[in-house]
XYZ file of C-alpha atoms in Angstrom:
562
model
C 46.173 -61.968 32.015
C 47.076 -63.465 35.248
C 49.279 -64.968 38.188
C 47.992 -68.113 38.957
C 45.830 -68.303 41.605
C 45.009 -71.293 43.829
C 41.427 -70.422 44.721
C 38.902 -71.290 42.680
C 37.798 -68.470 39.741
C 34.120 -66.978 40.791
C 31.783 -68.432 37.964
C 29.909 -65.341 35.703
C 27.690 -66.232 33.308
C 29.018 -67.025 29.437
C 26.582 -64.586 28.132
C 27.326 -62.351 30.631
C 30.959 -61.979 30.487
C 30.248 -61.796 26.559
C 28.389 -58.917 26.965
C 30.973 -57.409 29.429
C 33.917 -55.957 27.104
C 31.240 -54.818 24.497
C 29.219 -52.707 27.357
C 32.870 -51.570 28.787
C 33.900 -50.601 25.386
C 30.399 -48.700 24.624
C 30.393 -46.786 27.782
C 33.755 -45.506 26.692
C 32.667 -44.094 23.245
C 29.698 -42.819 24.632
C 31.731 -40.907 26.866
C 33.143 -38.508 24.479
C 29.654 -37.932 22.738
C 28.323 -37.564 26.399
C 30.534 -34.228 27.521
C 30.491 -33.207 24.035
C 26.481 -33.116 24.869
C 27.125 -31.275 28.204
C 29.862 -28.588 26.117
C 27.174 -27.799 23.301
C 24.930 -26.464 26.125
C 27.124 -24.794 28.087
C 27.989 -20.708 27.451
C 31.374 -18.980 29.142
C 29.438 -18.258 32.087
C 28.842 -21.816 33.124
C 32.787 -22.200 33.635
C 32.301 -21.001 37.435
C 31.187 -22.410 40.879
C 27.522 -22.045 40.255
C 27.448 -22.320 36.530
C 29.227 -26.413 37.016
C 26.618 -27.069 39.478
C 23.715 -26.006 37.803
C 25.185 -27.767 34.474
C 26.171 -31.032 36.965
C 21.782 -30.743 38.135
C 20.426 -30.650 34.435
C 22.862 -33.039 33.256
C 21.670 -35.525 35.688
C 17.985 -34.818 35.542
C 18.335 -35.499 31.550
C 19.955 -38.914 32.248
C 17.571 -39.808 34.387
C 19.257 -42.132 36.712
C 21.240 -43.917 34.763
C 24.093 -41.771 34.219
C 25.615 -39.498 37.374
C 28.035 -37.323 37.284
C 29.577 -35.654 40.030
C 32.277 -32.805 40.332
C 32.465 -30.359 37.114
C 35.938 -29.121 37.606
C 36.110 -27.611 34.000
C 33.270 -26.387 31.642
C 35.048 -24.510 28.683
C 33.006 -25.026 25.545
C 35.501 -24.169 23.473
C 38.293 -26.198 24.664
C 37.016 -29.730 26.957
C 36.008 -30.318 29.925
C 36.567 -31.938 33.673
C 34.229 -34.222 35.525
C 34.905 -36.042 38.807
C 33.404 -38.926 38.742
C 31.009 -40.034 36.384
C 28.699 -43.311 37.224
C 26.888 -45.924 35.244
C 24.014 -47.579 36.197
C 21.437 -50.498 35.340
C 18.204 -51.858 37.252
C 20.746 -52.956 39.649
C 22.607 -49.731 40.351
C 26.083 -48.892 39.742
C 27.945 -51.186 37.277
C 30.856 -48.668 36.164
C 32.519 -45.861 37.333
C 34.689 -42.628 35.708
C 37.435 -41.017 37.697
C 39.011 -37.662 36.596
C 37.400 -37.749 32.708
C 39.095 -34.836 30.639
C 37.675 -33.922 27.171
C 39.817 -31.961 25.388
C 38.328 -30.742 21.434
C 38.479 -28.890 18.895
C 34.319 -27.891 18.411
C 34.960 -25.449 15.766
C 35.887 -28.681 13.227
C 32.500 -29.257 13.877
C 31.372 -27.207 10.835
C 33.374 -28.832 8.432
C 31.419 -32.211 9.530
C 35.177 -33.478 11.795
C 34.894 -34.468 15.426
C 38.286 -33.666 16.683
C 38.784 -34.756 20.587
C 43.044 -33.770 21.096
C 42.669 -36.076 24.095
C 40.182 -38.321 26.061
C 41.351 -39.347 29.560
C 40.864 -41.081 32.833
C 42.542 -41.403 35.872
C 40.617 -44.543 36.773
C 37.705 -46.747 35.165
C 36.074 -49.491 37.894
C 34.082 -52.338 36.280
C 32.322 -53.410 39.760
C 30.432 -56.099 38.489
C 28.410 -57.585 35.018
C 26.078 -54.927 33.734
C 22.759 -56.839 33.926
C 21.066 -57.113 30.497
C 17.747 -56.832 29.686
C 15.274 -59.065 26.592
C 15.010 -55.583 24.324
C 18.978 -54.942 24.468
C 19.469 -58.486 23.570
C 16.810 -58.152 20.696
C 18.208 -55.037 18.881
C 20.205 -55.363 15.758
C 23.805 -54.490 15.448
C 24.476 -51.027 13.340
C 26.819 -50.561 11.063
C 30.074 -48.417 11.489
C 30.177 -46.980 8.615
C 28.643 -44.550 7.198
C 29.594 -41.943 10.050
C 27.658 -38.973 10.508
C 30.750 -37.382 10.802
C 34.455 -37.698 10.540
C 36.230 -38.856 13.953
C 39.497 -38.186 15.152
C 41.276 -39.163 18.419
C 44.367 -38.107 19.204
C 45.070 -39.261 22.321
C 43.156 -42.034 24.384
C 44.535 -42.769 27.989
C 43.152 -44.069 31.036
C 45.835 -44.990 33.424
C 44.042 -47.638 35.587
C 41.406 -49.953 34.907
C 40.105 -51.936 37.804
C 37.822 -55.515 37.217
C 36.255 -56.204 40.256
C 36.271 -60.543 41.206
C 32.841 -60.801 39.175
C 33.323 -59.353 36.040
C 36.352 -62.256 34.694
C 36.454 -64.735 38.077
C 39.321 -62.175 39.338
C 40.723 -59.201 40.270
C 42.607 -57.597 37.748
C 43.778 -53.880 37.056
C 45.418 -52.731 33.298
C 46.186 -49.695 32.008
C 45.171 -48.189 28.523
C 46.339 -45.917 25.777
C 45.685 -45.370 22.195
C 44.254 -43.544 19.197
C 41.577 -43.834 16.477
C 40.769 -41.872 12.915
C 37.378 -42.906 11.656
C 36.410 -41.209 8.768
C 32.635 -41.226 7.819
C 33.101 -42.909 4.779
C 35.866 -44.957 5.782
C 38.673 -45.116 3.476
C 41.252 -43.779 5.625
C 41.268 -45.886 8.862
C 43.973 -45.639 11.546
C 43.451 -47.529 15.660
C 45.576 -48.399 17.946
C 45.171 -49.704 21.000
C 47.604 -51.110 23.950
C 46.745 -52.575 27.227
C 48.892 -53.296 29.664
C 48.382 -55.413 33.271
C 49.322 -53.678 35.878
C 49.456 -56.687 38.269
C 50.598 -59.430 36.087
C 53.081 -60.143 33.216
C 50.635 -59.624 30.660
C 50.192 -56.965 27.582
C 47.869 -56.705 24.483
C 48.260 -54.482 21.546
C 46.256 -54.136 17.908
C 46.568 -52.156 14.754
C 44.442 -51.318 11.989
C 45.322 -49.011 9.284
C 44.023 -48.896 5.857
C 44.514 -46.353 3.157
C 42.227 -46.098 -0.247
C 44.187 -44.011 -2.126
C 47.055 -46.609 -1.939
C 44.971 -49.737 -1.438
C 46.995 -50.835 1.098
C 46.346 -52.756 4.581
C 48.205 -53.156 7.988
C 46.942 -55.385 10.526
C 48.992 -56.294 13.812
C 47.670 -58.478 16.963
C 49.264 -59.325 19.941
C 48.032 -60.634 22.966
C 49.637 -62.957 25.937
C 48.271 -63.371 29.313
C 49.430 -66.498 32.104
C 46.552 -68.876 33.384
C 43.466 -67.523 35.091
C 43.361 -64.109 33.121
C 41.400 -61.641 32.242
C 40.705 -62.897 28.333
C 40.186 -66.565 29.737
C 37.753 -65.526 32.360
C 35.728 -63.025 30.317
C 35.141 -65.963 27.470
C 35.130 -68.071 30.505
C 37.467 -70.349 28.666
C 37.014 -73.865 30.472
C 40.003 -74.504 33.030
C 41.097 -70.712 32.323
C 44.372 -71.469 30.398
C 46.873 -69.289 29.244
C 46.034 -67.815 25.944
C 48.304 -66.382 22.905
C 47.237 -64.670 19.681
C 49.166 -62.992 17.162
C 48.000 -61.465 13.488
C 50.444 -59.829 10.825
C 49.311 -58.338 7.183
C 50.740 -55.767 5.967
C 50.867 -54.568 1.970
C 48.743 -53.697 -0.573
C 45.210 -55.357 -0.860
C 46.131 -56.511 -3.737
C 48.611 -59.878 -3.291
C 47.984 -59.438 0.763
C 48.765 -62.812 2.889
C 47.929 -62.726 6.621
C 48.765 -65.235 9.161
C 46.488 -65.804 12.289
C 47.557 -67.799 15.085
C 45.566 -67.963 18.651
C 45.853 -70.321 21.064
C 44.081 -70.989 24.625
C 45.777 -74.424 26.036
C 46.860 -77.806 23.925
C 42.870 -78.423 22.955
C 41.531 -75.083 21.755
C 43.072 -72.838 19.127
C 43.309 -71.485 15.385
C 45.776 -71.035 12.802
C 44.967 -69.891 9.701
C 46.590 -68.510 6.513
C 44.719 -65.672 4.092
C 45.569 -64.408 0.604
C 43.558 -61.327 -1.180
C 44.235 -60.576 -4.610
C 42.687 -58.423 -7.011
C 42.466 -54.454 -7.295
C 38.732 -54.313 -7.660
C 36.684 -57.913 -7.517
C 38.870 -59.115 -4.361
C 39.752 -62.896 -4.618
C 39.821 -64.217 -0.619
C 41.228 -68.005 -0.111
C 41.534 -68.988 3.286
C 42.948 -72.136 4.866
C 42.503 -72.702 8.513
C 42.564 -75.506 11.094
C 40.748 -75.244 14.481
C 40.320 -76.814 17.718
C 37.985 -75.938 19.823
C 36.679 -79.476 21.813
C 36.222 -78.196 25.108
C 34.084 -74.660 23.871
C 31.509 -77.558 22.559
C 28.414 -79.015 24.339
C 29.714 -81.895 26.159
C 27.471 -84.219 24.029
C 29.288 -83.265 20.916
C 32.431 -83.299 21.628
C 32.973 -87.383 21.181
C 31.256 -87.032 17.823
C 33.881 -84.416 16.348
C 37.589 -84.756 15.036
C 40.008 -82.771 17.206
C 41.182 -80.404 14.818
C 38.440 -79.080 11.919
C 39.589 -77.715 8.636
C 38.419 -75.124 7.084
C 38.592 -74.033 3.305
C 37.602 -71.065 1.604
C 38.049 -69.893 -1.854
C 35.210 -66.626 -2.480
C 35.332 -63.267 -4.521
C 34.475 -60.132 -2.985
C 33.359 -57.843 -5.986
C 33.100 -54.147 -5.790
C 29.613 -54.170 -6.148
C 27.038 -57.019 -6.107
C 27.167 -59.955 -4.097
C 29.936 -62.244 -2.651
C 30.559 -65.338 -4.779
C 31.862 -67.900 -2.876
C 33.307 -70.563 -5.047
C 33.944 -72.918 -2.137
C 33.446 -73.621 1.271
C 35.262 -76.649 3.233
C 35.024 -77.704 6.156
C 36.063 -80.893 7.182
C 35.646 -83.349 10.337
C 37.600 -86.342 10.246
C 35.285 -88.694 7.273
C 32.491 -85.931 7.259
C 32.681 -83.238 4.559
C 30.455 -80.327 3.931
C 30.685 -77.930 0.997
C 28.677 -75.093 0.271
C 28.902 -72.692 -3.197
C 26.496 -69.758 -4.408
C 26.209 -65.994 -3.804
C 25.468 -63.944 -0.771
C 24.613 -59.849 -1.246
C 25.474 -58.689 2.414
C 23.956 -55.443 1.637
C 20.282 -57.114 0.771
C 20.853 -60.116 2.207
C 19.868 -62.028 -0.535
C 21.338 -65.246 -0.827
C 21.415 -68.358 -3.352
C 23.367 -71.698 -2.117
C 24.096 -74.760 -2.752
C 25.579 -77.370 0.113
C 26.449 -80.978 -0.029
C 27.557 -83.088 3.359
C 28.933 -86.733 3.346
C 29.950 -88.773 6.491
C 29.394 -91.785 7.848
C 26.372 -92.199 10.563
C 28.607 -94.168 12.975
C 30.072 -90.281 13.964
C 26.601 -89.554 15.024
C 25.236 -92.733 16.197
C 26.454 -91.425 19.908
C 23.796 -88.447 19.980
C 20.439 -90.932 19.868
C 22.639 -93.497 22.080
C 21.969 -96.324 19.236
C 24.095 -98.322 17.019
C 23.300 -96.822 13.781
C 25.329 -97.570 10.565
C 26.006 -96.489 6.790
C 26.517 -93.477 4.707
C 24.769 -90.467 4.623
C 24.955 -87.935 1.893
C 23.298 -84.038 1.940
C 22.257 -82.391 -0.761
C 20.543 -78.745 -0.047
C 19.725 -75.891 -1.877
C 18.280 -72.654 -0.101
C 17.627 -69.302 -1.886
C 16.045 -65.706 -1.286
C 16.190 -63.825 1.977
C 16.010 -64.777 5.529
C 12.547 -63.609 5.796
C 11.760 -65.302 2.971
C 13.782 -68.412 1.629
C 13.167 -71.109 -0.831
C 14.561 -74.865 -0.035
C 15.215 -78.244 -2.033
C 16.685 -80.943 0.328
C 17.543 -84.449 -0.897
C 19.224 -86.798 1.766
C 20.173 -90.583 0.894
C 21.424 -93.177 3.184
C 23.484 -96.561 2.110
C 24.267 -99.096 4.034
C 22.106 -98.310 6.891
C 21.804 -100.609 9.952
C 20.293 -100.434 13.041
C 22.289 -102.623 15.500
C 23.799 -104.870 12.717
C 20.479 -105.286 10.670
C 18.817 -103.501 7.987
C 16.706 -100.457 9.250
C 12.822 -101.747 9.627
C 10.580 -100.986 5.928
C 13.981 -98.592 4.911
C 16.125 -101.480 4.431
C 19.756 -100.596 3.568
C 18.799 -97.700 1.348
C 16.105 -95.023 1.609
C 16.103 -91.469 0.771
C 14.235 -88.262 2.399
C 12.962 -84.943 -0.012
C 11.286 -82.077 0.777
C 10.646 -78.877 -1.252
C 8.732 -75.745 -0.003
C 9.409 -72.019 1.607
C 9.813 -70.379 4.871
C 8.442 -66.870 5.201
C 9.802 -65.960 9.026
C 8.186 -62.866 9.360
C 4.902 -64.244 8.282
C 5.220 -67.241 10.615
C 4.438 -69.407 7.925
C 5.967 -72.834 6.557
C 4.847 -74.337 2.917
C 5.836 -77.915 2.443
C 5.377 -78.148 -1.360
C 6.797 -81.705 -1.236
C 8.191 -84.269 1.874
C 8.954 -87.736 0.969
C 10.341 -90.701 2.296
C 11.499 -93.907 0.129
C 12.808 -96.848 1.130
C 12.563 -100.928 0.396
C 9.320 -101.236 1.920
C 7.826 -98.069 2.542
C 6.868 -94.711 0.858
C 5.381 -91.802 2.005
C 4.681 -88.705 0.551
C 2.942 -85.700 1.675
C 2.744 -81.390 1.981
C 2.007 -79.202 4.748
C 1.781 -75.749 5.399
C 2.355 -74.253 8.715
C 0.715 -70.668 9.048
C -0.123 -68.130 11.879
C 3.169 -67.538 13.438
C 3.532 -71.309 12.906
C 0.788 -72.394 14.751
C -2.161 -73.382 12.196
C -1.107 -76.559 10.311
C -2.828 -78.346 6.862
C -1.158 -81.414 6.039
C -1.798 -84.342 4.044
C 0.093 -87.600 3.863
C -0.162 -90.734 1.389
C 1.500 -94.146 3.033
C 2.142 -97.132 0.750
C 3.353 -100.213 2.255
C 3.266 -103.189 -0.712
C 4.463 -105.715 1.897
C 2.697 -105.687 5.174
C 5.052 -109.210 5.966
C 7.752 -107.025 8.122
C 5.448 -104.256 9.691
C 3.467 -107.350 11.020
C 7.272 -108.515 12.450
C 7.275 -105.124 14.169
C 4.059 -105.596 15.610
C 4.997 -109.010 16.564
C 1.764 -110.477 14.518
C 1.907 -112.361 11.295
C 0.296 -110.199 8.519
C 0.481 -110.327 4.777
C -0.865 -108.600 2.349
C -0.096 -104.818 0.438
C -1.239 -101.615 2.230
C -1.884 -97.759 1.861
C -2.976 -94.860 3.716
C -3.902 -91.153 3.095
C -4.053 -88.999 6.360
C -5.043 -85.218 6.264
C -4.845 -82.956 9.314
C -6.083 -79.624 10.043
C -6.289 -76.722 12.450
C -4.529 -75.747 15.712
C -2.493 -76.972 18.621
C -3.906 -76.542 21.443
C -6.887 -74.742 19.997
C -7.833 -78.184 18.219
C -7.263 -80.065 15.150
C -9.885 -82.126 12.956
C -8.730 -84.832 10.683
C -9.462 -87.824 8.545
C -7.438 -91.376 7.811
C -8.697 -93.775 4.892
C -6.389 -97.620 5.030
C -6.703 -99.857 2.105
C -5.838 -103.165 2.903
C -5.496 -105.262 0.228
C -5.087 -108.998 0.203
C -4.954 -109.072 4.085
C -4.027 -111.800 6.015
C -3.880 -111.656 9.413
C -2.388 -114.491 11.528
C -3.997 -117.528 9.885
C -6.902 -115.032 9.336
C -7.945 -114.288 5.699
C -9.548 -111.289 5.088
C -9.627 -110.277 1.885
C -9.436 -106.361 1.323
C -9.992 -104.585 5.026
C -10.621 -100.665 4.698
C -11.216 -98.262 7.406
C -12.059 -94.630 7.735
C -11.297 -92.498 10.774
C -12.942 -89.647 11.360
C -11.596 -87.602 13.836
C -13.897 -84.638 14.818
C -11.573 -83.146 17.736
C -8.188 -83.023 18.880
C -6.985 -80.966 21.761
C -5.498 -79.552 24.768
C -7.630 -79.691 27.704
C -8.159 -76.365 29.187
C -8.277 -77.532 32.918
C -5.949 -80.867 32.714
C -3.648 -79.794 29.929
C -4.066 -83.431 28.628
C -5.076 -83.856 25.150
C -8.306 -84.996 24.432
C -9.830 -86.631 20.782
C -13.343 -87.474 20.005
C -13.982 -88.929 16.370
C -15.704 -91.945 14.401
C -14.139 -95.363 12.999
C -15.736 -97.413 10.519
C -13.994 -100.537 9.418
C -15.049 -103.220 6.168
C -13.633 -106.631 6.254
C -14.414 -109.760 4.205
C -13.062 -112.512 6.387
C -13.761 -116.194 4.960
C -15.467 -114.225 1.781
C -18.298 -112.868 4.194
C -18.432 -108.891 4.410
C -18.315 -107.230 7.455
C -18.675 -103.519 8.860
C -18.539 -101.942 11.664
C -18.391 -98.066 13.602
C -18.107 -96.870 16.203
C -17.908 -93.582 17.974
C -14.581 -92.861 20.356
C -13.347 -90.328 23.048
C -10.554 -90.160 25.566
C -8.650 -88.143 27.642
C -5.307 -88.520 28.445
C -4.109 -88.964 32.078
């Protein structure tokens, strides 16, 4: 929400400035629960000279740093109180800071399990810079609003200047802020509002959220407009920091609700979508939405995806149990994917189906080769995240690798593979990985164990046509081959192994040599502790019978990578 500006915006980090409006919005409703924590402590004596600086000393030895505050001007316990200043901090110091905070309550509601706050005010909140996270914030699960402890109530919510200092959206910027909130614990009677307002700049925001049990029914408003360079641009640190737009309307009973969601940021990104909910009890959700979002993608994907996705959804949201989604849509020019099943968001347990179709030219771009044909998806993945069972079949027709069929595949070949991933265990079983083509099969298992860093793996090669592998070695051969590989242990720690190759029929050049086998033995293979090179030690036997004469021969081998 800005003028435009002919400097250049100061860059912030994406993550960053996506962690900016969530800490700004935290430290706000942790400001309520903070003097609430300052009242419950206080007694009617406190509400003098001494007794607010002896409550302003232990306040700020319990936050230890990270919270100041400065300047008790009221301390009534029974009716709010009146700080100064209060200041934020992280492991770089002062991040935020509270001008004139007034708490006014109602404690007493407090016994029948209500949180009543008549008003919470600022005079001024200054966000000097992006707080700086840390790996355990980033790690921590998001909790769930609802249940409350208690019933919330706000009546009144201003703070009549907020100041973003240059880092925090690539500007300056100062808004002001008003609103209210009623959160009950269980919520089924929810009422926020919120407007902001920039104070420097033709440029307003304003949401609303109501929704009654009793009478089922919903009310949803959005509005938001800022000019180029703004605050919402820089904060998602939208590329080129367009103008963005965004309006939502529902209002009605649950029950035969449409909403309409428009948002826009420039010609090349935006949404608009259209939502229906029927149903009194099992809700039935359809949505239909088309999106554009090129320039939010890596630039290496962006040539590879339509302009404008579309998005279908057609699901049932029971009262209890999990969601059934009967369809999911989304489209991309040619390519399709499609995904059905059941997801319990209270367990997490989940059972789906998916199928994608699209042609490999779209993708071709990525591996910077001219790849051809028509790939089809089918998946199936069931259980929990920690603990998921998957079935994936993929086929490709009509493949071509710069004009010609692909090498042993030909112009049809199909992948499989069957097994379960247990995440918390660090463990992968491969029940079942194949790969079949026109000249080549393989098939094989695996399991991957120890935070996925032991592996046991076997693999069976057949090749009944050595004639075009010898083309890719640039030899003539001839003859049918196979091969059964098994590899165990460790990487780096080491790995042991063992290869077997029937040859059968061999020919080799002008070279007969009737059925070749050889047996690898490979004792060690590893990271060098000193190099970091890997290094391999084994034993090869080979059996030939060239011109009808046997021959054998081992050998013992070890290397060391440069």
């Amino acid at each position: 929400m800005a003028e435009k500006d002919t400097g250049k915006p100061v860059p912030a980090l994406p993550k960053k400035r996506r962690r900016t409006a969530r800490r700004i919005l935290l430290a706000v409703l942790l400001l309520p629960f903070l003097l609430a924590g300052l009242l419950a402590g206080a007694v009617l004596a406190l509400n003098t000279g001494p007794g607010r600086d002896l409550a302003e000393r232990l306040a700020n030895d319990l936050l230890a740093g990270q919270v100041e505050i400065v300047g008790i001007e009221r301390l009534a316990p029974f009716e709010g109180i009146s700080v100064g200043r209060i200041t934020i901090s992280d492991a770089e110091g002062p991040w935020l800071t509270i001008d004139r905070a007034v708490l006014d309550w109602s404690p007493f509601d407090l016994l029948g399990r209500r949180l009543t706050l008549d008003a919470l005010t600022a005079e001024t909140v200054s966000v000097l810079r992006q707080p700086a996270g840390g790996a355990e914030e980033e790690s921590q699960p998001a909790a769930s609003p609802f249940p409350l402890p208690v019933d919330i109530r706000l009546d009144r919510l201003q703070i009549d200047r907020i100041e973003l200092a240059e880092p925090v959206a690539g500007r300056t910027a100062t808004l002001t802020a008003n609103g209210k909130a009623v959160l009950p614990r269980h919520g089924r009677a929810i009422d926020i509002a919120l407007d902001l307002r920039r104070l420097d700049a033709p440029a307003e925001a304003s949401a609303v959220l109501r929704y009654d049990a009793t009478s089922d029914r919903v009310e949803a408003r959005l509005t938001a407009s800022e000019p180029e360079n703004g605050v919402i641009a820089g904060l998602l640190d939208l590329p080129g920091r367009p103008a963005v737009e965004a309006t939502l309307n529902a209002e009605g009973p649950l029950d035969g609700l449409t909403a309409r969601l428009t948002a826009s940021a420039g010609p090349e990104i935006g949404i608009a979508a259209d939502i229906a909910v029927s149903g009194s009890t099992d809700r039935h959700v359809t949505l239909d939405s088309k999106v554009r979002a090129g320039p939010l993608l890596p630039p290496e994907l962006r040539p590879i995806l339509a302009e404008e996705l579309h998005i279908l959804l057609d699901a049932t949201v029971p009262a209890a149990g999990p969601v059934r989604i009967g369809n999911l849509t989304i489209r991309d020019g040619p390519v399709e994917i499609a995904l059905a099943g059941t997801a319990d968001t209270v367990s997490l347990e989940f059972d789906l189906t998916a199928t994608a179709t699209g042609p490999l030219e779209r993708y071709a771009p990525l591996a910077g080769i001219d790849l051809a044909g028509m790939l089809r998806l089918d998946a199936a993945v069931s259980g929990h995240p920690d603990d998921a069972g998957f079935d994936i079949m993929a086929s490709i027709a009509g493949a071509a690798l710069d004009g010609t069929p692909l090498p042993l595949l030909g112009g049809t070949s199909e992948l499989t593979a069957a097994g379960r991933i247990r995440q918390q265990e660090g463990r992968l079983q491969l029940d079942h990985i194949g790969l079949a083509g026109e000249g080549l099969t393989v098939d094989g298992n695996a399991t991957l164990s120890e935070g996925f860093q032991t592996i046991a793996a076997s693999l069976a090669l057949d090749l009944p046509d050595m004639t075009e592998a010898g083309t890719l070695a640039g030899i003539r051969m001839a003859g049918a081959a196979s091969a059964f590989v098994t590899l165990s242990g460790s990487w780096p720690a080491g790995m042991t192994g063992e290869a077997n190759l029937d040859w059968r029929n061999a020919r080799l050049e002008d070279e007969t040599l009737g059925t070749v086998t050889a047996a690898l033995s490979l004792d060690r293979l590893a990271q060098d502790a000193d190099t970091g090179a890997p290094v391999a030690e084994g034993r090869l036997r080979l059996t030939a019978s060239p011109r009808g004469v046997a021959a054998t021969g081992t050998t013992a081998f070890s290397f060391a990578a440069n």
